[in-house]
Amino acid sequence: MTESWVFAIDESSLQDYSLKGIKLDGNFILLVKIDREIYALSNKCAHMECLLSKGSLEGYIVKCPCHDWKFDVRTGEFVTANEIKIPTYQTKISEGSIYVNLEEGR
């Protein structure tokens, strides 16, 4: 598998239990920090591509602001039907910076 690590944001810019939408190399990415773990997934809902960053977070579940679809930030799975998924991405922190591997596959 190819790796394509791209700088996303400074770790200090991402608060615990918040949603942060960013654009990396043309990809709309949602960053979520929960208990010092960073999750990255597509910022577009699988239903009508609404921005998940405008939704709400309850535990590990992000709820789309348009039609209340719920996705697990760890897996990208739609809670009601896990065969529906949005892409997730690997993350890493190095020297206070968050990097995202834009190659899908988690």
Coordinates of C-alpha atoms in Angstrom, one line a residue:
M1 CA 0.0 0.0 0.0
T2 CA 1.3 3.4 -0.9
E3 CA 1.6 6.1 1.7
S4 CA 0.9 9.8 1.0
W5 CA 1.3 11.7 4.3
V6 CA 0.2 15.3 4.2
F7 CA 0.5 18.0 6.9
A8 CA -3.0 18.8 8.1
I9 CA -2.9 21.2 11.1
D10 CA -1.1 21.8 14.3
E11 CA -2.2 19.5 17.0
S12 CA -3.0 22.5 19.3
S13 CA -5.6 23.6 16.8
L14 CA -7.8 20.5 17.3
Q15 CA -9.7 20.5 20.6
D16 CA -10.9 17.3 22.2
Y17 CA -14.4 16.2 21.2
S18 CA -14.7 18.7 18.4
L19 CA -15.1 18.5 14.6
K20 CA -12.7 20.2 12.3
G21 CA -13.2 20.3 8.6
I22 CA -10.2 20.9 6.3
K23 CA -9.3 20.5 2.7
L24 CA -6.1 18.5 1.8
D25 CA -5.0 18.1 -1.8
G26 CA -8.6 18.6 -3.0
N27 CA -10.1 16.2 -0.4
F28 CA -12.6 17.3 2.2
I29 CA -11.4 15.8 5.5
L30 CA -13.0 15.7 8.9
L31 CA -10.6 15.6 11.8
V32 CA -11.8 14.5 15.3
K33 CA -9.8 14.2 18.5
I34 CA -11.2 11.9 21.2
D35 CA -9.1 11.0 24.2
R36 CA -5.8 12.0 22.6
E37 CA -6.6 9.9 19.5
I38 CA -6.9 11.6 16.1
Y39 CA -9.4 10.3 13.6
A40 CA -9.7 11.4 9.9
L41 CA -12.5 10.6 7.6
S42 CA -14.3 12.1 4.6
N43 CA -16.1 15.3 5.5
K44 CA -18.9 14.4 3.1
C45 CA -21.9 12.4 4.1
A46 CA -22.5 9.3 2.0
H47 CA -26.2 10.4 1.5
M48 CA -26.0 13.9 -0.1
E49 CA -22.5 15.0 0.6
C50 CA -23.4 17.4 3.4
L51 CA -20.4 18.5 5.4
L52 CA -20.1 16.4 8.5
S53 CA -18.0 19.1 10.2
K54 CA -21.3 21.1 10.6
G55 CA -22.9 18.2 12.4
S56 CA -22.6 17.1 16.0
L57 CA -20.4 14.5 17.9
E58 CA -21.7 12.1 20.5
G59 CA -19.0 9.8 21.7
Y60 CA -17.5 8.2 18.5
I61 CA -20.6 9.0 16.4
V62 CA -20.8 12.0 14.1
K63 CA -24.3 13.0 13.1
C64 CA -24.8 14.7 9.7
P65 CA -26.6 18.1 10.0
C66 CA -28.7 17.5 6.9
H67 CA -30.6 14.3 7.5
D68 CA -29.2 12.9 10.8
W69 CA -27.2 10.1 9.3
K70 CA -24.8 8.8 11.9
F71 CA -21.2 7.5 11.2
D72 CA -18.6 6.0 13.5
V73 CA -15.5 8.2 13.2
R74 CA -13.2 5.1 13.9
T75 CA -14.5 3.1 10.9
G76 CA -16.5 5.4 8.7
E77 CA -19.5 3.0 9.0
F78 CA -23.0 4.2 8.8
V79 CA -24.5 3.2 12.2
T80 CA -27.8 1.9 10.8
A81 CA -26.3 0.0 7.9
N82 CA -22.6 -0.8 8.2
E83 CA -22.3 -1.8 4.5
I84 CA -22.4 1.9 3.8
K85 CA -19.1 3.6 4.6
I86 CA -17.3 6.8 4.1
P87 CA -13.5 6.8 3.6
T88 CA -11.3 6.9 6.6
Y89 CA -7.6 7.9 6.7
Q90 CA -4.6 7.0 8.9
T91 CA -3.3 9.9 11.1
K92 CA 0.0 10.5 12.9
I93 CA 1.4 13.2 15.1
S94 CA 5.0 14.4 14.7
E95 CA 6.5 17.3 16.6
G96 CA 3.1 18.8 17.4
S97 CA 1.8 18.5 13.8
I98 CA -1.0 16.2 12.6
Y99 CA -0.5 14.4 9.3
V100 CA -3.0 12.5 7.3
N101 CA -2.3 9.6 4.9
L102 CA -4.5 10.4 2.0
E103 CA -4.4 6.8 0.7
E104 CA -7.7 5.2 1.8
G105 CA -7.7 1.8 3.4
R106 CA -8.5 1.8 7.1

